[in-house]
Short mmCIF file of C-alpha atoms in Angstrom, two decimals:
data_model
loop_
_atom_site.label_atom_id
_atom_site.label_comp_id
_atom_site.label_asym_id
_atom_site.label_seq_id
_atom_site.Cartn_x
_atom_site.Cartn_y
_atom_site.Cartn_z
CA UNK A 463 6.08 0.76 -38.74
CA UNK A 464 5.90 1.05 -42.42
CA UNK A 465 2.82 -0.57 -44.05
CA UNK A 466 2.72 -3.90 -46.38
CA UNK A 467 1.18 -3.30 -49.68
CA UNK A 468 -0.66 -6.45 -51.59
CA UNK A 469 -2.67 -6.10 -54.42
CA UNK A 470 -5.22 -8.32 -57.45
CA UNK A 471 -6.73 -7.21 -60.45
CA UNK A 472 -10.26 -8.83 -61.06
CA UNK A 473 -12.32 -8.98 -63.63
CA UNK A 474 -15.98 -9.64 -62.38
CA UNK A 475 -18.75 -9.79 -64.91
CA UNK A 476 -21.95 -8.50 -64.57
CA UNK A 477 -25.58 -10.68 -63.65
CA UNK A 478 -26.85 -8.98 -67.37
CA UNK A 479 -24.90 -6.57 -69.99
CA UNK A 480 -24.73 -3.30 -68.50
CA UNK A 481 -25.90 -0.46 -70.83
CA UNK A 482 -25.69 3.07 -70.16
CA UNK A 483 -26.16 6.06 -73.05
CA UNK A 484 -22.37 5.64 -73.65
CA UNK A 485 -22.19 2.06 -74.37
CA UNK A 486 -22.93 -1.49 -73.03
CA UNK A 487 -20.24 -3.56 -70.74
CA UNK A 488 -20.19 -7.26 -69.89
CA UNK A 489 -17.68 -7.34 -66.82
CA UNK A 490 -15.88 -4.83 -64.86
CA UNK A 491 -12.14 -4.58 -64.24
CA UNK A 492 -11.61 -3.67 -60.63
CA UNK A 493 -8.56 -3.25 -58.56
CA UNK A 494 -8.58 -4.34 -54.57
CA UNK A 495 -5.85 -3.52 -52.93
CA UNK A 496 -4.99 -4.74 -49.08
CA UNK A 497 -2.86 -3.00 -46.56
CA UNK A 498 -1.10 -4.53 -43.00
CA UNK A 499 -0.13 -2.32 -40.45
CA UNK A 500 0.87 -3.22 -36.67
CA UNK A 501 -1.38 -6.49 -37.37
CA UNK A 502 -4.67 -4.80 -39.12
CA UNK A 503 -5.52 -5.26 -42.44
CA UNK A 504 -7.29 -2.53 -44.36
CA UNK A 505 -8.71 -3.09 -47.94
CA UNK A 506 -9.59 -0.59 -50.69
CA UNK A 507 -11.15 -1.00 -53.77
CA UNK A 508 -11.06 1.35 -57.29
CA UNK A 509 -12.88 0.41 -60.42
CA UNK A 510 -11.51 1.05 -64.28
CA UNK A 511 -13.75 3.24 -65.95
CA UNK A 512 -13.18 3.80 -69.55
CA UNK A 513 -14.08 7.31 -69.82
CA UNK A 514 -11.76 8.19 -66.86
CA UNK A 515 -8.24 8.26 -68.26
CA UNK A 516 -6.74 5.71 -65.87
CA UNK A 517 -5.45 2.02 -67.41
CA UNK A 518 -4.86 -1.33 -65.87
CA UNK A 519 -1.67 -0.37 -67.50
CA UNK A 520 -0.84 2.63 -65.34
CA UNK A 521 -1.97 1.69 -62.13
CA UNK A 522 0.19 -1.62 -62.48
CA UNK A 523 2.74 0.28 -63.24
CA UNK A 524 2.32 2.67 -60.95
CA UNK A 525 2.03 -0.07 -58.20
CA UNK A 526 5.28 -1.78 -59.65
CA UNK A 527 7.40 1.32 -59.73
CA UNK A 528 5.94 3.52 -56.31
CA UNK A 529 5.24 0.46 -53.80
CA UNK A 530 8.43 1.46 -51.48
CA UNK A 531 7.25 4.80 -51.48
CA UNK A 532 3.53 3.46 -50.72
CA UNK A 533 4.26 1.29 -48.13
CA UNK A 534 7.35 3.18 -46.34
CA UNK A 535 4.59 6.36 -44.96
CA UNK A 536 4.91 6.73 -41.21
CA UNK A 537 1.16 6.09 -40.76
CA UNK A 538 -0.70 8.81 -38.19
CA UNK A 539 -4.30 9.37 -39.84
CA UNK A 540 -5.93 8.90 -43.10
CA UNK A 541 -5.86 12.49 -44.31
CA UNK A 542 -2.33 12.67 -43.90
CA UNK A 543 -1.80 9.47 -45.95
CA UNK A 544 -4.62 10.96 -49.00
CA UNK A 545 -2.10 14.21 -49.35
CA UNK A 546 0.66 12.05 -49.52
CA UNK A 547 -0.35 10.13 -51.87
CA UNK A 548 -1.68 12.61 -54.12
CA UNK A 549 1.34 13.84 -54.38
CA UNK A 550 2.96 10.83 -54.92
CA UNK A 551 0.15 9.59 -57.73
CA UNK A 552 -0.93 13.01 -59.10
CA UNK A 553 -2.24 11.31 -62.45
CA UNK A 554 -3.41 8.15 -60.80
CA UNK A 555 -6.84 9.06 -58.58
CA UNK A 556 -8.00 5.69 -59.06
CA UNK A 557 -5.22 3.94 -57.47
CA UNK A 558 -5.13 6.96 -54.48
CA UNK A 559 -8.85 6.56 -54.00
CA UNK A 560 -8.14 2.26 -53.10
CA UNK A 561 -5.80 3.30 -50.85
CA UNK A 562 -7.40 5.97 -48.86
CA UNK A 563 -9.85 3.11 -48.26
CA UNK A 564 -7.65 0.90 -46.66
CA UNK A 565 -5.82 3.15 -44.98
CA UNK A 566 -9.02 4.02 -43.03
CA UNK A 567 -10.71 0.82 -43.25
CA UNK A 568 -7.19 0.33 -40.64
CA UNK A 569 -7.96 3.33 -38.63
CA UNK A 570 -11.44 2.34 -37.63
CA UNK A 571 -9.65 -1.06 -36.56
CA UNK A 572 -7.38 1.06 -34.63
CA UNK A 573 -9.71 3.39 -32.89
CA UNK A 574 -12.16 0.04 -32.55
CA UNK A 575 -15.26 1.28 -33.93
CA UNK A 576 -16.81 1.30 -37.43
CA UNK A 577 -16.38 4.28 -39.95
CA UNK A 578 -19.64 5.74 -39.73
CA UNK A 579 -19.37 5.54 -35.74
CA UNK A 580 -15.97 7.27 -35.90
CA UNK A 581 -17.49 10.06 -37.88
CA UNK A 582 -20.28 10.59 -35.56
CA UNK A 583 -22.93 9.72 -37.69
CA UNK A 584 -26.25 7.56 -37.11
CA UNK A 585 -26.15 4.71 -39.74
CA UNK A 586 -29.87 4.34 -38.67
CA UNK A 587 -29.97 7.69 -40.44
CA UNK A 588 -29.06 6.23 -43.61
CA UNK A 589 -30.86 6.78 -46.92
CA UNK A 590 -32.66 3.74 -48.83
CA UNK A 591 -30.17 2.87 -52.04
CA UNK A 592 -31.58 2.26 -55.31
CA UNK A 593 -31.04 -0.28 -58.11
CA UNK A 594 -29.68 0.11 -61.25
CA UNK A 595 -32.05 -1.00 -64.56
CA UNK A 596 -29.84 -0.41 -67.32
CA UNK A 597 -31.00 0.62 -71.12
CA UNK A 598 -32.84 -2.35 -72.68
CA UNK A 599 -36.44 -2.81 -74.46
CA UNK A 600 -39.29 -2.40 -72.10
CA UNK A 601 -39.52 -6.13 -71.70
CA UNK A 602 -36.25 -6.74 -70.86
CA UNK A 603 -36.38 -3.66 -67.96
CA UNK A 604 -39.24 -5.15 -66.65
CA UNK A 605 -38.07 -8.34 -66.49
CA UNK A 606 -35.32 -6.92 -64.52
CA UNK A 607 -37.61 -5.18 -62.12
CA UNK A 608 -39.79 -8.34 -61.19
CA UNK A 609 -36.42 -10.41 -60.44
CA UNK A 610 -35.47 -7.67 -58.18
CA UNK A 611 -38.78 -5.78 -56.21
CA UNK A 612 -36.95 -2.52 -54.76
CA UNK A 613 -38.62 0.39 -53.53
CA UNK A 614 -36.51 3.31 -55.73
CA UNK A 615 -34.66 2.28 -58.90
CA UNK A 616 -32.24 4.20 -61.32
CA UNK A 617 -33.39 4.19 -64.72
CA UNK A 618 -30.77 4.54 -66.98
CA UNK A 619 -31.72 6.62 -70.29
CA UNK A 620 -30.62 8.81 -73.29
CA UNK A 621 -32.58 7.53 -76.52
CA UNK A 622 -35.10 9.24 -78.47
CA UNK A 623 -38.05 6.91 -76.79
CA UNK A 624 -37.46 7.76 -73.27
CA UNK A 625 -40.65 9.05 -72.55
CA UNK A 626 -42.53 6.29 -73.98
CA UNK A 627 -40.02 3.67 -72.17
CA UNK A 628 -40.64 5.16 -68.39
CA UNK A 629 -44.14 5.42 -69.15
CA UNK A 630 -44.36 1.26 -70.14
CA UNK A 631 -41.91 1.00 -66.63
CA UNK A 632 -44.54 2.91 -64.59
CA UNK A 633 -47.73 1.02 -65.56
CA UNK A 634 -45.74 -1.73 -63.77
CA UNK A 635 -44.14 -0.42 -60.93
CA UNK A 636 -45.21 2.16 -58.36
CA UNK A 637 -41.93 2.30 -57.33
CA UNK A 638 -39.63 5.77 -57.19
CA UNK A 639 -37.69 6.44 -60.36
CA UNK A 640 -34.33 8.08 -60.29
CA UNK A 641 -33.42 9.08 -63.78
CA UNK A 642 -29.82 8.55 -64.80
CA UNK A 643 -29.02 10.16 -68.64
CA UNK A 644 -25.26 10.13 -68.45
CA UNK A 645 -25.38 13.32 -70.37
CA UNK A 646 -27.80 11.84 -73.32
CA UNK A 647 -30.21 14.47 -74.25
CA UNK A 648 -29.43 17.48 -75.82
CA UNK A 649 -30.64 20.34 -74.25
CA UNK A 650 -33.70 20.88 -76.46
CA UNK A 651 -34.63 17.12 -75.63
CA UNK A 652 -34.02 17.80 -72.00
CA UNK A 653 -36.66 21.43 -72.30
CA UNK A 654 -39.15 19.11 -73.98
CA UNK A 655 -38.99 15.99 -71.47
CA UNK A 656 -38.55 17.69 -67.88
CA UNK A 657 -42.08 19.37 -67.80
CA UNK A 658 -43.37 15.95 -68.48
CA UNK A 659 -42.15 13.89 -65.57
CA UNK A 660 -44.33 15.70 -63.07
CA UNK A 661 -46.90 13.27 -63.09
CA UNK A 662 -44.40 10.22 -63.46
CA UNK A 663 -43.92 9.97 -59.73
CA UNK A 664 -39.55 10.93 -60.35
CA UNK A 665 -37.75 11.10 -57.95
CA UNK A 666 -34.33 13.40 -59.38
CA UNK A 667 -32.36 13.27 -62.82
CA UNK A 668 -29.02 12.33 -63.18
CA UNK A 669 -26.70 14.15 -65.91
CA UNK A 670 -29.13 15.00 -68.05
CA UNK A 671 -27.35 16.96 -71.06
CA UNK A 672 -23.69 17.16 -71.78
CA UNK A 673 -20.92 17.75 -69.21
CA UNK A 674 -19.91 21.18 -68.39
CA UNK A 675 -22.67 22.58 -70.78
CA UNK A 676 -23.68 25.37 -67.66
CA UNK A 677 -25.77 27.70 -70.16
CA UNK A 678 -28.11 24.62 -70.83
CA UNK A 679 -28.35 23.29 -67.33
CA UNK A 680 -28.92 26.84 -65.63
CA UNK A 681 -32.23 26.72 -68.36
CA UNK A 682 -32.95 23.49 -67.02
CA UNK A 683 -32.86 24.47 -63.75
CA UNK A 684 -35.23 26.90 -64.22
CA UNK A 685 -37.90 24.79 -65.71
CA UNK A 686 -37.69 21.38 -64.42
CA UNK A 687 -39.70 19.94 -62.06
CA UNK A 688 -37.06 17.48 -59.53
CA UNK A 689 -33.86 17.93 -58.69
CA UNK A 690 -31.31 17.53 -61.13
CA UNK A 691 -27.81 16.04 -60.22
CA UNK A 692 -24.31 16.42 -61.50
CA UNK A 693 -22.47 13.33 -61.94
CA UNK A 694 -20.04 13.88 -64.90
CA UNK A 695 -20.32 17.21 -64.63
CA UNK A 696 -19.13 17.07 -60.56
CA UNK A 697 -15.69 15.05 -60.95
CA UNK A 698 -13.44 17.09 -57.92
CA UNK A 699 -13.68 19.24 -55.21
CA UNK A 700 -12.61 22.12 -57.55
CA UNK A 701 -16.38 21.41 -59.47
CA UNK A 702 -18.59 21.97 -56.57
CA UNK A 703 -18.31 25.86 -57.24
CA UNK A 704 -19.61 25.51 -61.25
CA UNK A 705 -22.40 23.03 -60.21
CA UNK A 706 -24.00 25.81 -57.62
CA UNK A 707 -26.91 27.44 -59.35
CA UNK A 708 -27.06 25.29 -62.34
CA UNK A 709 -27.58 21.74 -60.42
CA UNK A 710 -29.79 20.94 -57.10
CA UNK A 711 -27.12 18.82 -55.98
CA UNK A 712 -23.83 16.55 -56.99
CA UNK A 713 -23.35 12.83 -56.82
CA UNK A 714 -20.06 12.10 -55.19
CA UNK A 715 -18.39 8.60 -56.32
CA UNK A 716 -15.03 7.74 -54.10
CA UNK A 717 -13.45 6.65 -57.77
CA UNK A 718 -13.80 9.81 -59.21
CA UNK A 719 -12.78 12.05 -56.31
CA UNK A 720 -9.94 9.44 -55.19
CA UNK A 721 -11.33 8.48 -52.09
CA UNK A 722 -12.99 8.75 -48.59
CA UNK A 723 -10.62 12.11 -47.29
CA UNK A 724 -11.87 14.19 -50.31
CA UNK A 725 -15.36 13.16 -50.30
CA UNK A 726 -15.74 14.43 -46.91
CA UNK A 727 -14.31 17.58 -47.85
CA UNK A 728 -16.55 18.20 -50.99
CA UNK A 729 -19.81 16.69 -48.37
CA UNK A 730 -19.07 19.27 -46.48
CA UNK A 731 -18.67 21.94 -49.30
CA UNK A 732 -21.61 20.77 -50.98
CA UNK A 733 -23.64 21.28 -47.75
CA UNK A 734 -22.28 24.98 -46.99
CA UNK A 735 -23.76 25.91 -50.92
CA UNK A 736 -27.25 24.31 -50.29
CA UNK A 737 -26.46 21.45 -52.86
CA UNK A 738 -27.84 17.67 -52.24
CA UNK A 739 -25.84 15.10 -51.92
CA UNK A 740 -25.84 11.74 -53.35
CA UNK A 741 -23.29 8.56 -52.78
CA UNK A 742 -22.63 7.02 -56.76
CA UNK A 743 -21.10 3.97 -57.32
CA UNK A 744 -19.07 2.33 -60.45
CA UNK A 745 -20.49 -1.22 -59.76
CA UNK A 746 -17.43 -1.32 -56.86
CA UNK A 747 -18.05 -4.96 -55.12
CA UNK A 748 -18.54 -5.46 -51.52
CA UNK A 749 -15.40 -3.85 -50.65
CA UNK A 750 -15.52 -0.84 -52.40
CA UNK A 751 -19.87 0.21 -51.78
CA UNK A 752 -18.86 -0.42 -47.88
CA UNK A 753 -16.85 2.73 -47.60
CA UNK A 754 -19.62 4.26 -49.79
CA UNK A 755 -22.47 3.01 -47.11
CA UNK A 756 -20.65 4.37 -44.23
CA UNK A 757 -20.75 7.46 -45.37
CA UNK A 758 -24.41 7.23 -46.42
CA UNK A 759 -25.67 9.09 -43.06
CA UNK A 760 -23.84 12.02 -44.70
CA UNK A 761 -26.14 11.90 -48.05
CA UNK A 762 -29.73 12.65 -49.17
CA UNK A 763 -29.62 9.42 -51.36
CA UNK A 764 -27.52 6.49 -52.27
CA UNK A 765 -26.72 4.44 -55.20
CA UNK A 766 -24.30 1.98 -54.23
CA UNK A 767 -25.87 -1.22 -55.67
CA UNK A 768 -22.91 -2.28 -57.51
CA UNK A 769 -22.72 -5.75 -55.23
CA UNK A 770 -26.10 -6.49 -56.63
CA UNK A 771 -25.66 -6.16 -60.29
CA UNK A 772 -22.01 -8.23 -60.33
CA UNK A 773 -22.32 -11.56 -61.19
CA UNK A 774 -19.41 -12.44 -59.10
CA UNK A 775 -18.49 -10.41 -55.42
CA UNK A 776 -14.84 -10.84 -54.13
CA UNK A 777 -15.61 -9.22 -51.03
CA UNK A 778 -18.07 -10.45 -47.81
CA UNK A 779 -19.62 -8.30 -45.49
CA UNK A 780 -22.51 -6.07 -46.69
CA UNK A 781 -26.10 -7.48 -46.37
CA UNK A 782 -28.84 -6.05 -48.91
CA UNK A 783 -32.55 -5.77 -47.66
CA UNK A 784 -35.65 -4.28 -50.24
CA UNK A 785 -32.91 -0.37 -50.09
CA UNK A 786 -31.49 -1.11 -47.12
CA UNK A 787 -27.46 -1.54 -46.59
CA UNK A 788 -26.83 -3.37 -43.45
CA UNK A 789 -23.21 -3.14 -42.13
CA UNK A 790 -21.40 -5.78 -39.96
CA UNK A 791 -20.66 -3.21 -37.85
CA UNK A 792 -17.32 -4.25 -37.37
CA UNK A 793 -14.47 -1.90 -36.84
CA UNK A 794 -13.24 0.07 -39.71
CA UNK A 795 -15.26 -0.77 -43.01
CA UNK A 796 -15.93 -3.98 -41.65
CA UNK A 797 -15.36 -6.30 -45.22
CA UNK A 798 -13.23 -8.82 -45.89
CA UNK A 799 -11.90 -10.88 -49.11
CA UNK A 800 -13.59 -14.30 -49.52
#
C-alpha cells in the first residue's frame, strides 16, 4: 500500500525576537508534513533555516514535482524509506529529515510502542533540556529568566561584552549555563574568555569560533576548561571524523542531518570516538522536539525547547516540567496536529 502525502507551511512567531550572533528573527517558517499508511498517520516536521541553503521555494517545489514518487515507496522500515529518499531529494535534507519523522512516527504505531521503547532505551534515563535566553541587554535576559525558572539555560553570545553580560546573569541565577556562540568569537577572544569561565559555574560551550576553523579549536581544546561542542561545525555524518580531537562532543539537530535514521547512525559514531552527544533543536514545535525527546536517552544533554519559545505550537502532545520532557507515551512519536 503506497502512502498518502499531505502537507502545510506555517509561520509561527516567536514569545520575544529571537537573537543569536548572526542576527535576530521574529517568527519561524516551518514545514509539517503528515503521512497515512494502512490507517496510521505519521507526522514530521523540518524548520527553514536561513543559513542552510534550503527555500520554502524548493521544498514546495520539490513536494509539487516528487509527491508520486514520495508517496508510491513500498513501505518496510524507516531506514529503507531515509535512503530512498535521499536519493530521491539529494539537495533537499530538510524536506527528507520531515519525512523520516513520519515515516517512523508510523512504525512505532505499527509495532505499538513509542520510539524510545522501540529503540530500547529508558526515557527515565533522559537528560534535563535547557532553555534558550537569546542576546539582549542584561535586563531584558533577566527578565526572561524570572518568567521562566529552569534549572540549565543556553545563553546565547558573541559580542565584545560577554564576559561582563554572564557575570550580571550569574549574580541572579544559580542556575547551569550552557554557552551557545554560534561561531562569534574569534579565536583570540575565545583564548582570552575560556580560562575565565571556571569559576562561572558553565556547564559546556557551543560553537565558539568560526566553522571548520580546526587549527583554532584544537588550541581551544587544549586550554579550556568545559567541554566544547560542535554545532555548525558538525552538519553530517561525514563531520564526525574532523570534530574528533578538536571538540569534546557534537550537537546533533534532525534538520541538519535530515532526520531520525542518520542521527542514529552519527549517535552511534559519535559514541565509538569518545565524543558527547547533545540533541539541538531549530525552535521545531511540538511535532518536530518529540522525535528529538525520544531520542534523548541516547544523549548527554538536550536542547529541544523550541515549543517553549514559539508563541504559537501547531502540534499537542509534549508536556514541559522545570527540564523535564514528558512524553504521552503513545505509540510512535506520540503528537498530533491541533
Amino acid at each position: 500500500m503506497p502512502f498518502k502525502l499531505r502537507y502545510q507551511i506555517f509561520d509561527l512567531p516567536f514569545k520575544y525576537p529571537f537573537t543569536i550572533s548572526k542576527g535576530t528573527k521574529t517568527h519561524q517558517q516551518t514545514l509539517i508534513v503528515e503521512l497515512e499508511w494502512n490507517g496510521f498517520r505519521g507526522y514530521g516536521e523540518a524548520p527553514v533555516i536561513s543559513y542552510y541553503p534550503v527555500t520554502i521555494d524548493q521544498i514546495l517545489t520539490d513536494l509539487t514535482q516528487k509527491k508520486t514518487f514520495i508517496e508510491k515507496f513500498a513501505f518496510t522500515e524507516p531506514e529503507r524509506y531515509w535512503h530512498y529518499l535521499h536519493h530521491l531529494l539529494p539537495k533537499n535534507p530538510l524536506l527528507v529529515c520531515a519525512l523520516d519523522m513520519a515515516c517512523w512516527d508510523i512504525y512505532g504505531q505499527l509495532k505499538r510502542q513509542p520510539l524510545y521503547a522501540l529503540w530500547s532505551t529508558d526515557i527515565s534515563q533522559a537528560p534535563l533540556t535547557d532553555i534558550t535566553i537569546g542576546l539582549d541587554s542584561p535586563e531584558t535576559m533577566v527578565t526572561k529568566m524570572k518568567e521562566n525558572p529552569w534549572p540549565v539555560y543556553k545563553i546565547k553570545l558573541g559580542t565584545d561584552r560577554d564576559l561582563e553580560l554572564l557575570k550580571e546573569l550569574r549574580n541572579y541565577s544559580g542556575a547551569n549555563f550552557r554557552l551557545d556562540v554560534n561561531g562569534g568569537w574569534t579565536a583570540n577572544q575565545a583564548k582570552q574568555i575560556l580560562p575565565r569561565l571556571d569559576n562561572l559555574n558553565i556547564e559546556l560551550v557551543e560553537e565558539p569560533i568560526k566553522k571548520y576553523d580546526y587549527t583554532g579549536m584544537k588550541q581551544l581544546m587544549e586550554i579550556s576548561p568545559v567541554p566544547l561542542i560542535a554545532d555548525e561545525s558538525c552538519v553530517g555524518e561525514e563531520d564526525i571524523k574532523n570534530c574528533f580531537g578538536h571538540f569534546h562532543g557534537i550537537n546533533i539537530k534532525l534538520t541538519k542531518c535530515s532526520g531520525i535514521t542518520p542521527a542514529i547512525r552519527m549517535i552511534k559514531k559519535a559514541r565509538e570516538s569518545g565524543l558527547k552527544i547533545m540533541l539541538g533543536n531549530m525552535n521545531e514545535s511540538t511535532i518536530g522536539s518529540a522525535a528529538l525527546a525520544h531520542l534523548m536517552p541516547q544523549a548527554d544533554y538536550a536542547d529541544i525547547d523550541g515549543p517553549l519559545l514559539l508563541a504559537e505550537d501547531p502540534g499537542k502532545g509534549l508536556i514541559y516540567n522545570s527540564g523535564k520532557i514528558l512524553l504521552s507515551n503513545a505509540p510512535g512519536l506520540g503528537v498530533s496536529l491541533k
